[in-house]
């Protein structure tokens, strides 16, 4: 998912202004990563520095500017989008992951001896900064000001929207219990406490939500958990009496702006005293260099305790996920039924109009709180742009004679959704049906996998790709990502994919992931099928006495998969059984909701699309 694809903008003058700032700061290269100081996937408009300097507004990438080069590094999800948005003759697109293309960190190692690499210490992780310090021939220079800010004269202010409480009846766990658990775990790691820097960590920890960044229900804040006290760093104006009562005397509320100064005091040492391990404060791998420098010797970079706890949902959260997907499924069916009827009647619908109608359908469901990302409503060749989103102006008309890919999601107070369906409203070609069926077979293979506890998604990603590999088809993105509970739609650390990071976290009961293989024919169309799944225990009769725990995946997304696009003869009997059983489940759970909402058109469409093959 990504920001709207708004086309190319002129950036040459901005690059020249940045180079002048670099000259005055005496640096030879300047790094502009995608994250803000909270490592946000979707930063606020005030923090879109990389987008301002490059014109590229995808959610992943890093820009580097030198006196004679301007480079944007991004991955396969964004190759096509970046090639359309970067100004020719100004920017060079570095297609990371392709043979011979370095990462941005590797490229900096090619700079000559003595080169000075400028960074904003608040936007580069301590881990990346440490790696650069050890590997480059020159010097990493942490500047006092962000050089993009110096030329961004109309930079907007950061939002300060009201923060609200998520009741324990929704979260299934009090924040006091979470803090106690984190203190215990930090002590087990021989540490004195921890620092939370990502916005979803803080929101989860205190059972609070907000609206300070697009699509993620979070707010600008930091937190420090010590043995004897907990501090929340937040703008005071955002706190209602309800929030203050919720936090009570257990949490010390500190000004957001005092965070780094307080860290320096926590990190201060007397004389030449050397800190012991027990004096350390844990900071996650996404924490910035500025956090590590403020804490000094007291900082210990460690896998985030909060991320690991947050990734395993409790029974209340899982029940909420299931309920959210029933509501979301009803909205999707109502939308697709309307869209098919409208297009087949000869009327036109643009990609943007479709996305807006889907949002309206979701808004009619109980406890809907907003989209979980920009809706990818893409027709024909736009479907091949993996993280495409329709433009606000001059939006293309959805072509009923080509594939339509819709990747969308919503936040409900009880859970978050993310679903992709690919449909054809006319007669699909033989190639489209064969490719769709191969993608479907990969999707089914992941859905049916049974695996030992703590197996990584890296180990069975190939199951999703193998059917397509038979036809020499491949896709340039991961197969699955973690999903937060009424939080970020992309939630680390778990996932399914071929990148090494997916081999770092074993899957455990209670995690929620996506299952989304695809195939994309550049310039023609794209295919993706996505459901969300809960990792849960799996048992069999006559369980071996010495067997380790095994897990399986419970699909929770409820929306028909278009059988018109299936080449039935390619499916095995087990795959046909799976598809028919899935459609029975979808019809049984969604039909009563549609009937209660009085949408006869949607009921008829659901019955048609859920018919057995």
Coordinates of C-alpha atoms in Angstrom, one line a residue:
X1 CA 0.0 0.0 0.0
X2 CA 1.2 3.5 -0.6
X3 CA 0.4 7.2 -1.0
X4 CA -1.6 8.4 -4.0
X5 CA 0.3 8.2 -7.3
X6 CA 0.2 11.9 -8.2
X7 CA 2.6 11.8 -11.1
X8 CA 6.0 13.5 -11.6
X9 CA 6.8 16.9 -10.1
X10 CA 9.8 19.1 -10.8
X11 CA 12.5 18.6 -8.2
X12 CA 15.7 19.9 -9.9
X13 CA 15.6 23.2 -8.0
X14 CA 15.1 21.5 -4.7
X15 CA 18.1 19.2 -5.3
X16 CA 20.2 22.2 -6.1
X17 CA 19.1 24.0 -2.9
X18 CA 19.9 20.9 -0.9
X19 CA 23.3 20.8 -2.4
X20 CA 23.9 24.4 -1.3
X21 CA 22.9 23.4 2.2
X22 CA 25.3 20.5 2.0
X23 CA 28.1 22.8 1.0
X24 CA 27.5 25.0 4.0
X25 CA 27.3 22.0 6.3
X26 CA 30.5 20.7 4.8
X27 CA 29.2 17.2 3.9
X28 CA 29.8 15.3 0.6
X29 CA 26.6 13.2 0.8
X30 CA 23.3 13.6 2.5
X31 CA 20.9 10.8 3.4
X32 CA 17.1 11.3 3.4
X33 CA 15.4 8.1 4.6
X34 CA 11.7 7.4 4.4
X35 CA 11.0 7.4 8.2
X36 CA 10.4 10.2 10.7
X37 CA 11.9 9.9 14.2
X38 CA 9.3 7.3 15.0
X39 CA 10.2 5.1 12.0
X40 CA 6.6 5.5 10.7
X41 CA 5.6 3.8 7.5
X42 CA 3.0 6.5 6.9
X43 CA 4.5 9.8 8.3
X44 CA 2.5 12.9 8.7
X45 CA 2.7 15.5 5.8
X46 CA 5.2 17.4 7.9
X47 CA 7.6 14.5 7.8
X48 CA 7.5 13.6 4.1
X49 CA 11.0 14.9 3.5
X50 CA 12.0 12.3 1.0
X51 CA 8.8 12.9 -0.9
X52 CA 9.5 16.6 -1.0
X53 CA 13.0 16.3 -2.3
X54 CA 12.4 13.4 -4.8
X55 CA 8.7 13.6 -5.8
X56 CA 8.4 9.9 -5.0
X57 CA 5.7 9.2 -2.4
X58 CA 5.9 5.4 -2.0
X59 CA 6.1 4.2 1.6
X60 CA 9.6 2.6 1.3
X61 CA 12.8 4.1 0.1
X62 CA 15.9 6.2 0.8
X63 CA 17.3 9.1 -1.1
X64 CA 21.0 10.1 -1.2
X65 CA 22.2 13.3 -2.7
X66 CA 25.9 14.2 -3.5
X67 CA 27.4 17.0 -5.5
X68 CA 26.9 15.2 -8.8
X69 CA 24.3 12.5 -8.1
X70 CA 20.8 12.1 -6.8
X71 CA 19.7 8.5 -6.1
X72 CA 16.5 6.9 -4.9
X73 CA 16.8 3.4 -3.5
X74 CA 13.5 1.4 -3.3
X75 CA 12.3 -2.2 -3.7
X76 CA 10.4 -4.1 -6.3
X77 CA 7.0 -3.0 -5.0
X78 CA 7.7 0.5 -6.2
X79 CA 9.9 0.2 -9.3
X80 CA 7.1 1.2 -11.7
X81 CA 5.7 4.0 -9.5
X82 CA 9.1 5.5 -8.9
X83 CA 10.0 5.4 -12.6
X84 CA 6.9 7.4 -13.3
X85 CA 7.4 9.9 -10.4
X86 CA 11.1 10.7 -10.5
X87 CA 12.2 13.7 -12.6
X88 CA 14.3 12.4 -15.6
X89 CA 17.8 13.7 -15.7
X90 CA 17.7 14.6 -12.0
X91 CA 17.2 11.3 -10.2
X92 CA 18.6 7.8 -10.7
X93 CA 16.4 5.0 -9.6
X94 CA 18.2 2.2 -7.8
X95 CA 16.2 -1.0 -8.1
X96 CA 17.2 -2.7 -4.9
X97 CA 17.1 -6.5 -5.0
X98 CA 18.0 -6.8 -8.7
X99 CA 21.4 -8.3 -9.5
X100 CA 24.3 -5.8 -9.2
X101 CA 22.2 -3.1 -7.5
X102 CA 23.5 -2.2 -4.0
X103 CA 21.4 -1.1 -1.0
X104 CA 21.8 2.5 0.0
X105 CA 24.1 1.5 2.8
X106 CA 26.3 -0.5 0.4
X107 CA 26.4 2.4 -2.0
X108 CA 27.8 4.7 0.6
X109 CA 30.7 2.3 1.1
X110 CA 31.8 3.2 -2.4
X111 CA 32.4 6.8 -1.5
X112 CA 36.1 7.8 -1.4
X113 CA 38.2 7.9 1.7
X114 CA 37.5 10.9 3.9
X115 CA 34.0 11.6 2.5
X116 CA 31.6 13.1 5.0
X117 CA 28.1 11.6 5.0
X118 CA 25.5 13.9 6.6
X119 CA 22.5 12.6 8.4
X120 CA 19.7 13.7 10.7
X121 CA 20.3 11.6 13.8
X122 CA 16.5 11.5 14.5
X123 CA 15.7 9.8 11.2
X124 CA 18.4 7.3 10.8
X125 CA 18.3 4.2 13.1
X126 CA 21.2 3.6 15.5
X127 CA 21.7 0.2 13.9
X128 CA 22.2 1.7 10.5
X129 CA 24.4 4.5 11.8
X130 CA 26.6 1.9 13.6
X131 CA 26.9 -0.1 10.4
X132 CA 27.9 2.9 8.4
X133 CA 30.4 4.0 11.1
X134 CA 32.1 0.6 10.7
X135 CA 31.9 0.1 7.0
X136 CA 32.3 3.4 5.1
X137 CA 35.7 4.9 4.3
X138 CA 34.7 8.3 5.4
X139 CA 32.8 9.8 8.4
X140 CA 29.2 9.9 9.4
X141 CA 28.2 13.4 10.5
X142 CA 25.1 13.9 12.6
X143 CA 24.0 17.4 11.8
X144 CA 22.1 19.7 14.2
X145 CA 19.4 20.4 11.7
X146 CA 17.7 18.5 8.9
X147 CA 18.9 20.0 5.6
X148 CA 15.6 19.3 3.8
X149 CA 13.8 21.3 6.5
X150 CA 16.1 24.3 5.7
X151 CA 14.8 24.5 2.1
X152 CA 11.2 23.4 2.8
X153 CA 9.7 26.9 3.3
X154 CA 6.1 25.8 3.3
X155 CA 6.5 22.7 5.5
X156 CA 3.2 22.0 7.3
X157 CA 2.9 21.7 11.0
X158 CA 2.5 18.3 12.7
X159 CA -1.0 17.4 13.6
X160 CA -2.1 17.3 17.3
X161 CA -5.4 15.5 17.2
X162 CA -7.3 14.4 20.3
X163 CA -6.2 11.1 21.8
X164 CA -8.9 8.6 22.9
X165 CA -9.1 5.6 25.1
X166 CA -9.5 2.0 23.8
X167 CA -11.4 0.2 26.6
X168 CA -10.0 -3.0 28.2
X169 CA -13.1 -4.7 26.9
X170 CA -11.7 -4.2 23.4
X171 CA -8.0 -4.7 24.1
X172 CA -8.5 -7.7 26.5
X173 CA -5.7 -6.4 28.7
X174 CA -5.1 -3.4 30.9
X175 CA -2.1 -1.1 30.3
X176 CA -1.0 -1.7 33.9
X177 CA -0.7 -5.4 33.1
X178 CA 1.3 -4.7 30.0
X179 CA 3.7 -2.4 31.9
X180 CA 4.2 -5.0 34.6
X181 CA 4.9 -7.7 32.1
X182 CA 7.4 -5.5 30.3
X183 CA 9.2 -4.7 33.5
X184 CA 9.5 -8.4 34.3
X185 CA 10.8 -9.2 30.9
X186 CA 13.3 -6.3 30.9
X187 CA 14.6 -7.5 34.3
X188 CA 15.0 -11.0 32.8
X189 CA 17.2 -9.5 30.1
X190 CA 19.3 -7.8 32.8
X191 CA 18.1 -4.3 32.0
X192 CA 16.7 -1.5 34.1
X193 CA 13.8 -0.6 31.7
X194 CA 13.0 0.2 28.1
X195 CA 12.3 3.1 25.7
X196 CA 9.4 3.0 23.2
X197 CA 9.9 5.1 20.1
X198 CA 7.5 3.8 17.5
X199 CA 4.0 5.3 17.6
X200 CA 2.2 1.9 17.5
X201 CA 4.3 0.7 20.4
X202 CA 3.2 3.6 22.6
X203 CA -0.5 3.4 21.5
X204 CA -0.6 -0.3 22.2
X205 CA 1.2 0.0 25.6
X206 CA -1.3 2.5 27.0
X207 CA -4.5 1.3 25.3
X208 CA -4.8 4.7 23.5
X209 CA -5.4 5.6 19.9
X210 CA -5.2 8.9 17.9
X211 CA -5.3 10.4 14.4
X212 CA -1.9 12.1 14.0
X213 CA -0.7 10.2 10.9
X214 CA -2.6 8.9 7.9
X215 CA -4.2 5.5 8.1
X216 CA -2.6 4.4 11.4
X217 CA -4.7 5.2 14.5
X218 CA -1.7 6.6 16.5
X219 CA -0.4 9.8 18.0
X220 CA 3.0 11.5 18.4
X221 CA 4.5 10.2 21.6
X222 CA 7.4 8.4 23.2
X223 CA 7.4 6.3 26.4
X224 CA 10.0 5.2 29.0
X225 CA 9.3 2.3 31.3
X226 CA 11.6 2.1 34.4
X227 CA 11.5 -0.2 37.4
X228 CA 9.7 2.4 39.6
X229 CA 7.9 4.7 37.1
X230 CA 6.5 5.1 33.6
X231 CA 6.7 8.3 31.5
X232 CA 4.5 9.2 28.5
X233 CA 5.9 12.0 26.4
X234 CA 3.0 13.6 24.6
X235 CA 1.6 17.0 23.7
X236 CA -0.5 18.0 26.7
X237 CA -3.2 19.6 24.5
X238 CA -4.1 16.2 23.0
X239 CA -5.2 14.7 26.4
X240 CA -8.8 14.8 27.4
X241 CA -10.0 14.4 31.0
X242 CA -11.0 10.8 30.0
X243 CA -7.4 10.0 29.0
X244 CA -6.0 11.6 32.1
X245 CA -8.4 9.5 34.3
X246 CA -7.5 6.4 32.3
X247 CA -3.7 6.9 32.9
X248 CA -4.2 8.0 36.5
X249 CA -1.3 8.2 38.8
X250 CA 0.5 5.2 37.3
X251 CA 1.8 7.3 34.4
X252 CA 3.8 10.5 34.6
X253 CA 2.9 12.7 31.7
X254 CA 5.8 14.7 30.3
X255 CA 6.0 17.2 27.4
X256 CA 6.8 15.6 24.1
X257 CA 9.6 18.1 23.5
X258 CA 11.4 17.1 26.7
X259 CA 12.0 13.6 25.6
X260 CA 15.6 13.8 24.4
X261 CA 16.6 16.1 27.3
X262 CA 15.2 13.6 29.8
X263 CA 17.0 10.8 28.0
X264 CA 20.3 12.7 28.5
X265 CA 19.6 12.9 32.2
X266 CA 18.8 9.2 32.4
X267 CA 22.1 8.5 30.5
X268 CA 24.2 10.9 32.6
X269 CA 27.0 9.3 34.6
X270 CA 29.0 10.4 37.6
X271 CA 32.8 10.6 37.2
X272 CA 34.3 7.7 35.3
X273 CA 31.7 5.2 36.5
X274 CA 31.1 2.3 34.0
X275 CA 27.5 1.3 33.7
X276 CA 26.7 -2.4 34.5
X277 CA 24.4 -4.4 32.4
X278 CA 21.6 -3.9 35.0
X279 CA 21.8 -0.2 34.4
X280 CA 21.0 -0.5 30.7
X281 CA 17.8 0.7 29.1
X282 CA 16.7 -1.3 26.1
X283 CA 16.0 0.5 22.9
X284 CA 14.5 -1.3 19.8
X285 CA 16.3 -1.8 16.5
X286 CA 14.1 0.9 15.0
X287 CA 15.2 3.5 17.5
X288 CA 17.1 6.4 16.1
X289 CA 20.7 7.4 16.5
X290 CA 19.5 10.4 18.4
X291 CA 18.0 8.2 21.1
X292 CA 21.1 6.1 21.4
X293 CA 23.3 9.2 21.7
X294 CA 21.1 10.8 24.3
X295 CA 21.3 7.7 26.5
X296 CA 25.0 7.3 26.0
X297 CA 26.5 4.2 27.6
X298 CA 23.1 3.3 29.2
X299 CA 21.6 2.4 25.8
X300 CA 21.4 -1.2 24.8
X301 CA 20.0 -2.0 21.3
X302 CA 17.8 -5.0 21.7
X303 CA 14.9 -6.6 20.0
X304 CA 11.8 -4.6 21.0
X305 CA 9.9 -6.3 23.9
X306 CA 6.8 -4.4 23.0
X307 CA 6.7 -5.4 19.4
X308 CA 7.0 -9.1 20.4
X309 CA 4.2 -8.8 23.0
X310 CA 2.0 -6.8 20.7
X311 CA 2.3 -9.3 17.9
X312 CA 0.6 -12.1 19.8
X313 CA -3.1 -11.2 20.1
X314 CA -5.2 -12.3 23.1
X315 CA -8.6 -14.0 22.7
X316 CA -10.5 -10.7 23.0
X317 CA -8.5 -9.2 20.2
X318 CA -8.8 -12.3 18.0
X319 CA -12.6 -12.3 18.5
X320 CA -12.6 -8.6 17.4
X321 CA -10.6 -9.4 14.3
X322 CA -13.2 -12.0 13.3
X323 CA -16.1 -9.6 13.9
X324 CA -14.4 -6.8 12.0
X325 CA -14.0 -9.1 8.9
X326 CA -17.7 -10.0 8.9
X327 CA -18.6 -6.3 8.8
X328 CA -15.9 -5.6 6.2
X329 CA -17.0 -8.6 4.1
X330 CA -20.5 -7.2 3.9
X331 CA -19.1 -3.8 2.7
X332 CA -16.9 -5.5 0.1
X333 CA -19.8 -7.5 -1.3
X334 CA -22.1 -4.5 -1.5
X335 CA -19.4 -2.6 -3.3
X336 CA -18.5 -5.3 -5.9
X337 CA -22.2 -6.0 -6.5
X338 CA -22.8 -2.3 -7.2
X339 CA -19.7 -1.9 -9.3
X340 CA -20.6 -4.9 -11.5
X341 CA -24.2 -3.8 -12.0
X342 CA -23.1 -0.2 -12.8
X343 CA -20.4 -1.2 -15.3
X344 CA -22.6 -3.8 -17.1
X345 CA -25.4 -1.2 -17.5
X346 CA -23.0 0.8 -19.7
X347 CA -22.2 3.5 -17.1
X348 CA -18.7 4.5 -16.4
X349 CA -17.0 4.4 -13.0
X350 CA -13.5 5.9 -12.4
X351 CA -10.9 4.2 -10.2
X352 CA -11.3 7.1 -7.7
X353 CA -15.1 6.9 -7.8
X354 CA -14.9 3.2 -7.0
X355 CA -12.5 3.7 -4.1
X356 CA -14.8 6.4 -2.7
X357 CA -17.9 4.2 -3.0
X358 CA -16.1 1.4 -1.2
X359 CA -15.2 3.7 1.6
X360 CA -18.9 4.8 1.8
X361 CA -19.9 1.2 2.0
X362 CA -17.5 0.6 4.9
X363 CA -18.6 3.7 6.7
X364 CA -22.1 2.2 6.9
X365 CA -20.8 -0.7 9.0
X366 CA -20.9 -0.5 12.8
X367 CA -17.9 1.0 14.6
X368 CA -16.0 1.8 11.3
X369 CA -13.1 4.2 12.2
X370 CA -11.5 4.8 8.8
X371 CA -9.3 3.3 6.1
X372 CA -6.3 1.3 7.1
X373 CA -4.4 2.5 3.9
X374 CA -5.1 4.2 0.7
X375 CA -7.4 2.0 -1.4
X376 CA -5.7 0.5 -4.4
X377 CA -8.5 0.7 -7.0
X378 CA -6.7 -0.1 -10.2
X379 CA -7.9 -1.0 -13.7
X380 CA -5.9 -2.8 -16.4
X381 CA -2.2 -1.7 -16.6
X382 CA -2.5 0.2 -13.3
X383 CA -3.0 -3.1 -11.6
X384 CA 0.6 -3.9 -12.4
X385 CA 1.7 -1.1 -10.2
X386 CA 1.9 -3.0 -7.0
X387 CA 1.3 -0.1 -4.6
X388 CA -0.8 2.1 -6.9
X389 CA -3.5 4.4 -5.8
X390 CA -5.9 6.3 -8.1
X391 CA -5.2 10.0 -8.6
X392 CA -7.7 12.6 -7.3
X393 CA -7.9 14.2 -10.7
X394 CA -8.2 12.6 -14.2
X395 CA -8.8 9.2 -12.7
X396 CA -9.0 6.4 -15.3
X397 CA -12.3 4.7 -16.0
X398 CA -12.5 1.1 -14.8
X399 CA -12.4 -1.1 -17.9
X400 CA -15.0 -3.9 -17.7
X401 CA -13.0 -5.7 -20.4
X402 CA -9.8 -6.0 -18.4
X403 CA -8.8 -7.0 -14.9
X404 CA -9.7 -4.8 -11.9
X405 CA -7.5 -5.2 -8.8
X406 CA -8.9 -3.8 -5.5
X407 CA -6.7 -3.9 -2.4
X408 CA -8.3 -2.2 0.5
X409 CA -8.8 -2.2 4.3
X410 CA -10.6 -0.6 7.2
X411 CA -10.2 0.1 10.9
X412 CA -13.0 -1.0 13.1
X413 CA -12.9 -0.4 16.9
X414 CA -12.6 -4.2 17.2
X415 CA -10.0 -4.9 14.6
X416 CA -8.2 -4.0 11.3
X417 CA -8.8 -5.5 7.8
X418 CA -6.7 -5.8 4.6
X419 CA -8.1 -7.7 1.6
X420 CA -7.4 -7.9 -2.1
X421 CA -9.7 -9.2 -4.8
X422 CA -9.1 -9.3 -8.6
X423 CA -12.2 -9.3 -10.8
X424 CA -13.1 -9.3 -14.4
X425 CA -16.5 -7.9 -15.4
X426 CA -16.4 -9.2 -19.0
X427 CA -14.7 -12.2 -20.5
X428 CA -11.2 -12.9 -19.3
X429 CA -8.5 -14.2 -21.6
X430 CA -7.0 -17.6 -21.3
X431 CA -3.7 -16.1 -20.1
X432 CA -5.5 -14.1 -17.4
X433 CA -7.4 -17.2 -16.2
X434 CA -4.3 -19.4 -16.1
X435 CA -2.2 -16.7 -14.2
X436 CA -5.1 -16.1 -11.8
X437 CA -5.4 -19.8 -11.1
X438 CA -1.7 -20.2 -10.4
X439 CA -2.0 -17.3 -7.9
X440 CA -5.0 -18.9 -6.3
X441 CA -3.2 -22.2 -5.9
X442 CA -0.3 -20.4 -4.1
X443 CA -2.9 -18.7 -1.9
X444 CA -4.5 -22.1 -1.0
X445 CA -1.1 -23.7 -0.3
X446 CA -0.4 -21.1 2.4
X447 CA -3.9 -21.3 3.8
X448 CA -3.6 -25.1 4.3
X449 CA 0.0 -25.2 5.6
X450 CA 0.6 -27.0 9.0
X451 CA 3.9 -26.3 10.6
X452 CA 5.8 -26.6 13.9
X453 CA 5.6 -23.8 16.5
X454 CA 8.2 -21.0 15.8
X455 CA 8.7 -21.9 12.1
X456 CA 9.4 -18.7 10.2
X457 CA 7.4 -17.4 7.3
X458 CA 10.7 -17.4 5.3
X459 CA 10.7 -21.2 5.4
X460 CA 7.3 -21.7 3.6
X461 CA 7.1 -18.7 1.4
X462 CA 8.0 -20.9 -1.6
X463 CA 4.7 -22.7 -1.2
X464 CA 2.9 -19.6 -2.4
X465 CA 5.2 -19.2 -5.4
X466 CA 5.6 -22.8 -6.5
X467 CA 2.4 -23.1 -8.6
X468 CA 3.3 -19.9 -10.5
X469 CA 6.9 -21.0 -10.9
X470 CA 5.6 -23.9 -13.0
X471 CA 4.7 -21.3 -15.6
X472 CA 7.8 -19.2 -14.9
X473 CA 5.8 -16.5 -13.2
X474 CA 7.1 -14.5 -10.2
X475 CA 6.1 -11.5 -8.1
X476 CA 8.3 -8.8 -6.5
X477 CA 6.8 -8.5 -3.0
X478 CA 6.4 -10.6 0.2
X479 CA 3.7 -13.1 0.6
X480 CA 2.5 -11.9 4.0
X481 CA 2.9 -9.3 6.6
X482 CA 1.7 -8.9 10.2
X483 CA -1.4 -6.9 11.0
X484 CA -2.1 -4.8 14.2
X485 CA -5.3 -4.9 16.3
X486 CA -6.9 -1.6 15.4
X487 CA -3.3 -0.4 14.8
X488 CA -0.9 -0.4 11.9
X489 CA -1.9 -2.5 8.9
X490 CA 1.7 -3.5 8.5
X491 CA 2.9 -4.8 11.8
X492 CA 6.4 -6.3 12.4
X493 CA 8.1 -8.5 13.2
X494 CA 6.3 -11.5 11.6
X495 CA 5.8 -12.1 7.9
X496 CA 6.1 -14.5 5.0
X497 CA 8.6 -13.7 2.3
X498 CA 12.1 -14.2 0.9
X499 CA 13.9 -11.4 2.6
X500 CA 16.2 -12.4 5.5
X501 CA 14.1 -10.4 8.0
X502 CA 11.3 -12.9 7.6
X503 CA 13.6 -15.6 8.9
X504 CA 14.2 -13.7 12.2
X505 CA 10.8 -14.3 13.8
X506 CA 9.1 -17.6 14.3
X507 CA 5.3 -17.7 14.0
X508 CA 3.4 -18.2 17.2
X509 CA -0.3 -18.8 18.1
X510 CA -2.2 -15.5 18.2
X511 CA -0.3 -13.7 15.4
X512 CA -2.3 -12.3 12.5
X513 CA -0.8 -12.2 9.0
X514 CA -1.8 -11.7 5.4
X515 CA -1.7 -14.2 2.6
X516 CA -1.3 -12.4 -0.7
X517 CA 0.6 -13.9 -3.6
X518 CA 0.2 -12.2 -7.0
X519 CA 1.4 -11.8 -10.5
X520 CA 1.9 -8.6 -12.5
X521 CA 2.2 -8.1 -16.2
X522 CA 3.8 -4.7 -16.6
X523 CA 1.7 -2.4 -18.9
X524 CA -1.2 -4.9 -19.0
X525 CA -2.8 -5.9 -15.7
X526 CA -2.1 -7.3 -12.2
X527 CA -3.5 -10.1 -10.1
X528 CA -3.4 -10.5 -6.3
X529 CA -5.6 -12.5 -3.9
X530 CA -5.3 -11.5 -0.2
X531 CA -6.9 -12.8 3.0
X532 CA -5.9 -12.3 6.6
X533 CA -5.2 -15.3 8.8
X534 CA -4.8 -16.1 12.5
X535 CA -2.0 -18.4 13.6
X536 CA -3.6 -21.0 15.9
X537 CA -2.7 -24.4 17.5
X538 CA -3.2 -27.5 15.4
X539 CA -3.9 -31.0 16.8
X540 CA -4.5 -34.4 15.4
X541 CA -5.9 -37.7 16.6
X542 CA -3.3 -40.0 18.1
X543 CA -0.8 -37.1 18.7
X544 CA 2.7 -38.5 19.2
X545 CA 3.7 -38.3 22.9
X546 CA 7.0 -36.5 22.0
X547 CA 5.5 -34.2 19.4
X548 CA 6.3 -30.5 19.6
X549 CA 3.4 -28.0 19.2
X550 CA 2.1 -27.6 15.7
X551 CA 0.3 -24.6 14.2
X552 CA -2.1 -23.9 11.4
X553 CA -3.7 -20.8 9.8
X554 CA -7.4 -19.7 10.3
X555 CA -8.6 -17.5 7.4
X556 CA -10.8 -14.6 8.6
X557 CA -11.3 -12.5 5.5
X558 CA -14.8 -13.1 4.0
X559 CA -15.3 -12.1 0.4
X560 CA -15.8 -14.3 -2.7
X561 CA -12.9 -15.2 -5.0
X562 CA -14.2 -14.8 -8.5
X563 CA -14.6 -18.3 -10.0
X564 CA -15.0 -16.8 -13.5
X565 CA -11.3 -16.3 -13.5
X566 CA -10.5 -19.8 -12.4
X567 CA -9.2 -22.4 -14.9
X568 CA -10.9 -25.3 -13.1
X569 CA -9.0 -28.1 -14.8
X570 CA -5.8 -26.8 -13.3
X571 CA -7.1 -27.3 -9.8
X572 CA -6.6 -30.5 -7.8
X573 CA -9.6 -32.1 -6.2
X574 CA -8.4 -30.8 -2.8
X575 CA -8.1 -27.2 -4.2
X576 CA -11.6 -27.4 -5.6
X577 CA -12.9 -28.6 -2.2
X578 CA -11.1 -25.7 -0.5
X579 CA -12.6 -23.1 -2.8
X580 CA -16.1 -24.5 -2.4
X581 CA -15.8 -24.7 1.3
X582 CA -14.5 -21.2 1.5
X583 CA -17.4 -19.8 -0.5
X584 CA -19.9 -21.8 1.8
X585 CA -18.3 -20.1 4.8
X586 CA -18.4 -16.6 3.1
X587 CA -22.1 -17.0 2.2
X588 CA -23.1 -18.4 5.6
X589 CA -21.5 -15.5 7.5
X590 CA -22.1 -12.6 5.2
X591 CA -25.6 -13.3 3.8
X592 CA -27.4 -12.6 7.1
X593 CA -25.7 -9.2 7.4
X594 CA -26.7 -8.2 3.9
X595 CA -30.3 -9.3 4.5
X596 CA -30.4 -7.2 7.7
X597 CA -29.1 -4.3 5.7
X598 CA -31.8 -4.8 3.0
X599 CA -29.4 -5.0 0.1
X600 CA -31.1 -7.5 -2.3
X601 CA -28.6 -6.8 -5.1
X602 CA -25.6 -7.7 -2.8
X603 CA -27.4 -10.9 -1.7
X604 CA -27.9 -12.0 -5.3
X605 CA -24.3 -11.2 -6.2
X606 CA -23.1 -13.1 -3.2
X607 CA -25.1 -16.2 -4.1
X608 CA -23.8 -16.1 -7.7
X609 CA -20.2 -15.7 -6.7
X610 CA -20.3 -18.3 -4.0
X611 CA -21.8 -21.0 -6.3
X612 CA -19.8 -24.2 -6.3
X613 CA -17.4 -25.0 -9.2

